[in-house]
Amino acid sequence: MAGTAIRTGRRARRRTGASRENVAGWLFVAPVVAILGLFLLLPILMALWVSLTDWNGQGSPFRAGVPFVGLDNYTGLFVRDDLSRRNFMISIRNNFSYVVIVVPAQTVLALGLALAVHRRTLRGRGFFRTAFYFPSVTSSVAISVLFLFIFSDSGAVTELLAIFGVGGPQWFSDSRGLLHLLLSALGLADVDAPPPALTGGGAFGLSWWEWLSGPSVAMCTIIVLAVWTTSGTFMLMFLAALQDIPVALEEASMLDGAGRRQRLWYVTLPMLKPTLFLVLTLGLIATWQVFDQVYVMSQGGPAKTTLTPAYLSYRTAFRDFDYGSGAAISFVLFLLIVLLAALQRWVMRDRDAVGDLRRPRPRRS
C-alpha cells in the first residue's frame, strides 16, 4: 500500500510539473502569438471578408451598408465573360511564362555558381561569392531603374547589338510574344495574320493563339533582371549544402573510378535534393508574386503583356477602387501557389522511401 501511494504521488508531481512547464511555455510564446495574430492573421481574415463584398474603399468594409456578394468576385474571374476575366487570364498567362523560364534558369545558374566558388583550387573565392551575391541585396527598385536605361532605345544592350549588325527591338514597347516570333521566323505562322484554327477557339476568354504567345519582348527584360538578382541568394543555399557533403564520400567515389560528371550526377545532386526542393519552392513562390519590377518598369504594358496577378490585384483595388475583386485575385493567387507547391512536393518526393513503406515486411517466425 505504501509503495502504491508513493508511485501515485510521483505521477501526480510529474503531471503538475508538466502542466507548469506548459503554462510557462505558453507565457513565453504569448507575445509572439499575439503579434502574429494581430498583424498577420487578422489582416488576412479582413481581406478574406473584403473579397466577399463589393466594397469601394469608402468607410469601413464592416459597416452595414457594404454589399455582400459572396463568391461572385471569385466566379467572375473564371465564368463571367467580361474585361475582368480577360485581364486575369492574361495575367495568368504572362506569369506562367515568367515562372517556366525564371525558376529553372535561376536554379541552374545558382547551382553552377555554387559549384564554381566551391572549388578549393579557385583563388579569391570570397570575392566571387560577394560579387555574385551583391545583386541580391541591392534594391529591386534601383536595379529596375538601371535596367530601364540599359534596355532603352539608345541603351547599352541596343548599342552592343548594333555593333554586331543586329537591330535591337524597342524592349519596353514590343508586345510580340517570343513563340509567335519563332513561328514567324520558321515560316509556320504570321504574327499579323495568325492561323484561323488558333484564333477561332480558346479557353477562359482567350484564343489558343493568345495562350501560346510566350513571353513578350518586354517580359524578357524582366526575366533577365529576375534571374540576375535572385541567383546569388540561391547560390549561397547551394554552397552551404555543398559544404555539408562529407569529403570522404567524394573521395570514395573517386576511388571507385567515377568521373567529374558521374560524381555530380550520382553523388552531389542526390545529396543536394533537400536544398534543391527548397530553392524550387522559394523560386516558385517568389515568381508568382512578382510585383515591384512590373510596377517600376512597365506598369503591365505594352498591351498588357507584362501584367501579372499581383500587379493586377493592386491595380484593381487601389486604382479601380474595386477592392473586392482585388482581394479575390490575391486569394486565388494564394491557392494557386499552394497547389503548385504541393504538386512540386509530390513530384520530388523520395520514391525509394515510398517503395520501402509499401514493400511487405517479412513475417517473423
Coordinates of C-alpha atoms in Angstrom, one line a residue:
M1 CA 0.0 0.0 0.0
A2 CA 2.8 2.4 0.9
G3 CA 4.6 1.7 -2.4
T4 CA 1.4 2.3 -4.4
A5 CA 0.9 5.6 -2.6
I6 CA 4.4 6.7 -3.4
R7 CA 4.1 5.9 -7.1
T8 CA 0.8 7.7 -7.2
G9 CA 2.3 10.7 -5.6
R10 CA 5.2 10.7 -8.1
R11 CA 2.8 10.6 -11.0
A12 CA 0.8 13.5 -9.6
R13 CA 4.0 15.5 -9.2
R14 CA 5.1 14.7 -12.8
R15 CA 1.7 15.8 -14.1
T16 CA 1.9 19.0 -12.1
G17 CA 5.4 19.7 -13.3
A18 CA 4.4 19.1 -16.9
S19 CA 1.4 21.4 -16.6
R20 CA 3.6 24.1 -15.1
E21 CA 6.0 23.8 -18.0
N22 CA 3.2 24.0 -20.5
V23 CA 1.9 27.2 -18.8
A24 CA 5.4 28.7 -18.8
G25 CA 5.9 27.8 -22.4
W26 CA 2.7 29.4 -23.5
L27 CA 3.6 32.5 -21.4
F28 CA 6.9 32.8 -23.3
V29 CA 5.3 32.5 -26.8
A30 CA 2.2 34.5 -26.0
P31 CA 3.7 37.9 -27.1
V32 CA 4.8 36.4 -30.5
V33 CA 1.4 34.7 -30.9
A34 CA -0.4 38.0 -30.2
I35 CA 1.8 39.9 -32.6
L36 CA 1.3 37.4 -35.4
G37 CA -2.4 37.2 -34.8
L38 CA -2.7 41.0 -34.8
F39 CA -0.6 41.9 -37.7
L40 CA -0.8 38.7 -39.8
L41 CA -3.9 36.5 -39.2
L42 CA -6.3 39.4 -38.5
P43 CA -5.5 41.3 -41.8
I44 CA -5.8 38.0 -43.7
L45 CA -9.2 37.4 -42.3
M46 CA -10.2 41.0 -43.0
A47 CA -9.0 40.7 -46.6
L48 CA -11.0 37.5 -46.9
W49 CA -14.1 39.3 -45.8
V50 CA -13.4 42.1 -48.3
S51 CA -13.2 39.6 -51.1
L52 CA -16.7 38.5 -50.4
T53 CA -18.1 42.1 -50.6
D54 CA -18.4 44.9 -53.1
W55 CA -16.5 47.4 -51.0
N56 CA -15.3 50.5 -52.9
G57 CA -12.8 51.7 -50.2
Q58 CA -15.1 54.3 -48.7
G59 CA -15.6 54.0 -45.0
S60 CA -15.2 50.7 -43.2
P61 CA -15.7 47.4 -45.0
F62 CA -17.5 46.1 -41.9
R63 CA -20.3 48.6 -41.8
A64 CA -23.9 47.5 -42.5
G65 CA -24.2 49.3 -45.9
V66 CA -21.4 47.3 -47.7
P67 CA -23.0 44.9 -50.3
F68 CA -22.2 41.3 -49.6
V69 CA -21.8 39.4 -52.9
G70 CA -20.5 36.0 -51.6
L71 CA -18.3 34.2 -54.2
D72 CA -19.3 36.4 -57.1
N73 CA -15.9 38.1 -57.1
Y74 CA -14.3 34.6 -57.4
T75 CA -16.6 33.2 -60.0
G76 CA -16.4 36.3 -62.1
L77 CA -12.7 35.7 -62.6
F78 CA -13.4 32.3 -64.3
V79 CA -17.0 32.4 -65.6
R80 CA -18.2 35.9 -66.4
D81 CA -17.3 37.0 -70.0
D82 CA -16.0 40.5 -69.4
L83 CA -12.9 42.5 -69.3
S84 CA -12.1 41.5 -65.7
R85 CA -11.8 37.8 -66.6
R86 CA -9.8 38.6 -69.7
N87 CA -7.3 40.7 -67.7
F88 CA -7.0 38.0 -65.1
M89 CA -6.4 35.2 -67.7
I90 CA -3.8 37.4 -69.5
S91 CA -2.0 37.9 -66.2
I92 CA -2.0 34.2 -65.5
R93 CA -0.6 33.5 -69.0
N94 CA 2.1 36.1 -68.6
N95 CA 3.1 34.9 -65.1
F96 CA 3.1 31.3 -66.2
S97 CA 5.6 32.0 -69.0
Y98 CA 7.6 34.0 -66.4
V99 CA 7.7 31.1 -63.9
V100 CA 8.5 28.5 -66.5
I101 CA 11.6 30.4 -67.6
V102 CA 12.8 32.1 -64.4
V103 CA 12.6 29.2 -62.0
P104 CA 14.7 26.7 -64.0
A105 CA 17.1 29.4 -65.1
Q106 CA 17.9 30.8 -61.7
T107 CA 18.2 27.3 -60.2
V108 CA 20.7 26.1 -62.8
L109 CA 22.6 29.3 -62.7
A110 CA 22.7 29.3 -58.8
L111 CA 23.9 25.7 -58.8
G112 CA 26.6 26.4 -61.4
L113 CA 27.8 29.4 -59.4
A114 CA 27.9 27.4 -56.2
L115 CA 29.9 24.6 -57.8
A116 CA 32.3 27.2 -59.2
V117 CA 33.0 29.0 -56.0
H118 CA 33.1 25.8 -54.0
R119 CA 36.2 24.6 -55.8
R120 CA 39.2 24.6 -53.5
T121 CA 41.6 25.5 -56.3
L122 CA 39.7 28.7 -57.1
R123 CA 41.6 31.8 -55.9
G124 CA 39.6 34.7 -54.5
R125 CA 36.6 32.6 -53.6
G126 CA 35.5 35.2 -51.1
F127 CA 35.5 38.0 -53.7
F128 CA 33.5 35.9 -56.2
R129 CA 30.9 34.9 -53.6
T130 CA 30.4 38.5 -52.6
A131 CA 30.2 39.7 -56.2
F132 CA 27.7 37.0 -57.2
Y133 CA 25.6 37.8 -54.1
F134 CA 25.7 41.6 -54.4
P135 CA 22.8 41.9 -56.8
S136 CA 20.5 40.1 -54.4
V137 CA 21.0 42.6 -51.6
T138 CA 20.6 45.7 -53.9
S139 CA 17.2 47.5 -54.0
S140 CA 15.0 45.9 -56.6
V141 CA 13.6 49.4 -57.5
A142 CA 17.1 50.7 -58.1
I143 CA 18.0 47.7 -60.3
S144 CA 14.7 48.1 -62.2
V145 CA 15.5 51.7 -63.0
L146 CA 19.0 50.7 -64.1
F147 CA 17.6 48.1 -66.5
L148 CA 15.3 50.8 -67.9
F149 CA 18.4 52.7 -69.0
I150 CA 20.3 49.6 -70.2
F151 CA 17.4 48.4 -72.3
S152 CA 16.3 51.7 -73.7
D153 CA 16.3 52.5 -77.4
S154 CA 19.8 54.1 -77.0
G155 CA 20.9 51.9 -74.1
A156 CA 23.9 49.6 -73.7
V157 CA 22.2 46.5 -74.9
T158 CA 20.9 48.1 -78.1
E159 CA 24.3 49.6 -78.9
L160 CA 26.0 46.3 -78.3
L161 CA 23.7 44.5 -80.7
A162 CA 24.2 47.3 -83.2
I163 CA 28.0 46.5 -83.2
F164 CA 27.2 43.0 -84.5
G165 CA 24.7 44.3 -87.0
V166 CA 21.6 43.3 -85.1
G167 CA 18.9 45.9 -84.8
G168 CA 17.6 45.8 -81.2
P169 CA 13.9 45.9 -80.6
Q170 CA 12.0 48.5 -78.7
W171 CA 12.3 46.5 -75.5
F172 CA 9.5 48.1 -73.5
S173 CA 7.2 48.8 -76.4
D174 CA 7.3 45.5 -78.3
S175 CA 4.3 43.3 -77.3
R176 CA 5.0 40.4 -79.6
G177 CA 5.5 37.0 -78.0
L178 CA 8.7 35.0 -78.4
L179 CA 6.8 31.9 -79.6
H180 CA 5.0 34.0 -82.2
L181 CA 8.2 35.4 -83.4
L182 CA 9.8 32.0 -83.6
L183 CA 6.9 30.6 -85.6
S184 CA 7.1 33.6 -87.9
A185 CA 10.8 33.1 -88.4
L186 CA 10.3 29.5 -89.2
G187 CA 7.6 30.4 -91.7
L188 CA 4.9 28.4 -89.9
A189 CA 2.7 31.4 -88.9
D190 CA 2.4 35.1 -89.5
V191 CA 2.2 37.3 -86.5
D192 CA 0.0 39.8 -88.3
A193 CA -2.3 37.1 -89.7
P194 CA -2.4 34.2 -87.3
P195 CA -4.0 30.8 -88.3
P196 CA -7.8 30.8 -88.1
A197 CA -7.6 27.4 -86.3
L198 CA -5.8 29.0 -83.4
T199 CA -7.9 32.2 -83.3
G200 CA -11.3 30.6 -83.6
G201 CA -11.3 28.7 -80.3
G202 CA -9.8 29.1 -76.9
A203 CA -10.5 28.9 -73.2
F204 CA -11.4 31.4 -70.4
G205 CA -11.9 34.3 -72.9
L206 CA -8.5 33.9 -74.7
S207 CA -7.9 32.3 -78.0
W208 CA -5.3 29.5 -78.4
W209 CA -3.1 31.9 -80.3
E210 CA -3.1 34.2 -77.3
W211 CA -2.4 31.4 -74.9
L212 CA 0.6 30.2 -77.0
S213 CA 2.2 33.6 -77.4
G214 CA 5.0 33.0 -74.9
P215 CA 6.7 35.9 -73.0
S216 CA 6.8 39.2 -74.8
V217 CA 10.0 41.1 -75.6
A218 CA 9.2 43.4 -72.7
M219 CA 8.7 40.5 -70.3
C220 CA 12.1 39.0 -71.3
T221 CA 13.8 42.1 -69.9
I222 CA 12.1 41.5 -66.5
I223 CA 13.1 37.8 -66.7
V224 CA 16.7 38.7 -67.2
L225 CA 16.5 41.0 -64.2
A226 CA 14.9 38.4 -62.0
V227 CA 17.4 35.7 -62.9
W228 CA 20.3 38.0 -62.3
T229 CA 19.1 39.3 -58.9
T230 CA 17.9 36.1 -57.4
S231 CA 20.6 33.6 -58.4
G232 CA 23.0 35.0 -55.7
T233 CA 20.7 34.1 -52.8
F234 CA 20.1 30.6 -54.1
M235 CA 23.8 30.2 -54.7
L236 CA 24.5 30.6 -51.0
M237 CA 21.9 28.0 -50.2
F238 CA 23.6 25.5 -52.6
L239 CA 27.0 26.5 -51.3
A240 CA 26.0 25.7 -47.7
A241 CA 24.7 22.4 -48.8
L242 CA 27.8 21.6 -50.8
Q243 CA 30.0 22.3 -47.7
D244 CA 27.9 19.8 -45.7
I245 CA 28.6 16.9 -48.1
P246 CA 31.3 14.6 -46.5
V247 CA 34.6 14.8 -48.2
A248 CA 35.1 11.1 -47.6
L249 CA 32.0 10.4 -49.8
E250 CA 33.5 12.3 -52.7
E251 CA 36.9 10.6 -52.2
A252 CA 35.3 7.1 -52.1
S253 CA 33.6 7.8 -55.5
M254 CA 36.9 8.9 -57.0
L255 CA 38.5 5.7 -55.8
D256 CA 35.7 3.8 -57.5
G257 CA 36.6 5.4 -60.7
A258 CA 33.8 7.9 -61.0
G259 CA 34.5 10.9 -63.2
R260 CA 33.5 14.5 -62.6
R261 CA 30.1 14.3 -64.3
Q262 CA 29.4 10.9 -62.6
R263 CA 30.2 12.4 -59.2
L264 CA 28.0 15.4 -59.9
W265 CA 25.0 13.2 -61.1
Y266 CA 25.3 10.3 -58.7
V267 CA 26.8 11.8 -55.5
T268 CA 26.4 15.6 -55.4
L269 CA 22.9 16.1 -56.8
P270 CA 21.3 13.4 -54.6
M271 CA 22.8 15.0 -51.5
L272 CA 21.5 18.4 -52.7
K273 CA 17.9 17.2 -53.1
P274 CA 16.5 18.8 -49.9
T275 CA 18.2 22.1 -50.8
L276 CA 17.0 21.8 -54.4
F277 CA 13.4 21.4 -53.2
L278 CA 13.8 24.5 -51.0
V279 CA 15.2 26.6 -53.8
L280 CA 12.5 25.5 -56.3
T281 CA 9.8 26.1 -53.7
L282 CA 11.1 29.6 -52.8
G283 CA 11.6 30.4 -56.5
L284 CA 8.0 29.2 -57.3
I285 CA 6.5 31.4 -54.6
A286 CA 8.6 34.5 -55.5
T287 CA 8.0 34.3 -59.2
W288 CA 4.2 34.0 -58.8
Q289 CA 4.3 37.1 -56.6
V290 CA 6.4 39.3 -58.9
F291 CA 5.2 42.9 -58.5
D292 CA 7.9 45.6 -57.9
Q293 CA 9.7 45.1 -61.2
V294 CA 6.5 45.3 -63.2
Y295 CA 5.4 48.3 -61.2
V296 CA 8.6 50.2 -61.9
M297 CA 9.5 49.0 -65.4
S298 CA 6.3 48.5 -67.4
Q299 CA 3.1 49.1 -65.4
G300 CA 1.7 46.0 -67.1
G301 CA 2.4 47.2 -70.6
P302 CA 2.8 47.1 -73.5
A303 CA -0.6 45.7 -74.4
K304 CA -0.8 44.0 -71.0
T305 CA 2.0 41.6 -71.9
T306 CA 3.7 42.2 -68.6
L307 CA 0.6 42.2 -66.5
T308 CA 0.8 39.8 -63.5
P309 CA -1.8 38.7 -61.0
A310 CA 0.0 40.5 -58.1
Y311 CA 0.1 43.8 -60.1
L312 CA -3.5 43.2 -61.4
S313 CA -4.7 42.8 -57.8
Y314 CA -3.0 46.1 -56.8
R315 CA -4.4 47.9 -59.9
T316 CA -7.9 46.6 -59.4
A317 CA -8.1 47.5 -55.7
F318 CA -6.1 50.8 -55.5
R319 CA -6.7 52.3 -58.9
D320 CA -10.1 51.0 -60.0
F321 CA -11.3 51.0 -56.4
D322 CA -12.8 47.5 -56.7
Y323 CA -11.3 46.2 -53.5
G324 CA -13.5 43.0 -53.5
S325 CA -12.2 41.8 -56.9
G326 CA -8.6 42.8 -56.0
A327 CA -8.7 40.8 -52.8
A328 CA -10.3 37.9 -54.6
I329 CA -7.4 37.9 -57.1
S330 CA -4.9 37.8 -54.3
F331 CA -6.6 34.8 -52.6
V332 CA -6.9 32.9 -55.9
L333 CA -3.2 33.5 -56.4
F334 CA -2.5 32.2 -52.9
L335 CA -4.4 29.0 -53.6
L336 CA -2.6 28.6 -56.9
I337 CA 0.8 28.9 -55.2
V338 CA -0.2 26.4 -52.5
L339 CA -1.4 23.8 -55.1
L340 CA 1.7 24.2 -57.2
A341 CA 3.9 23.9 -54.2
A342 CA 2.1 20.7 -53.1
L343 CA 2.4 19.3 -56.7
Q344 CA 6.1 20.1 -56.7
R345 CA 6.5 18.3 -53.3
W346 CA 4.7 15.3 -54.7
V347 CA 6.8 15.2 -57.8
M348 CA 10.1 15.5 -55.8
R349 CA 9.1 13.0 -53.1
D350 CA 11.5 10.3 -52.1
R351 CA 10.3 7.4 -54.2
D352 CA 12.7 5.0 -52.6
A353 CA 11.2 5.7 -49.1
V354 CA 7.7 5.3 -50.5
G355 CA 8.7 2.0 -52.0
D356 CA 10.2 0.8 -48.7
L357 CA 6.9 1.7 -47.0
R358 CA 4.8 -0.2 -49.5
R359 CA 7.1 -3.2 -49.7
P360 CA 5.6 -6.0 -47.5
R361 CA 7.7 -6.8 -44.5
P362 CA 8.9 -10.4 -43.8
R363 CA 6.9 -12.3 -41.3
R364 CA 8.5 -13.3 -38.0
S365 CA 8.9 -17.0 -37.5

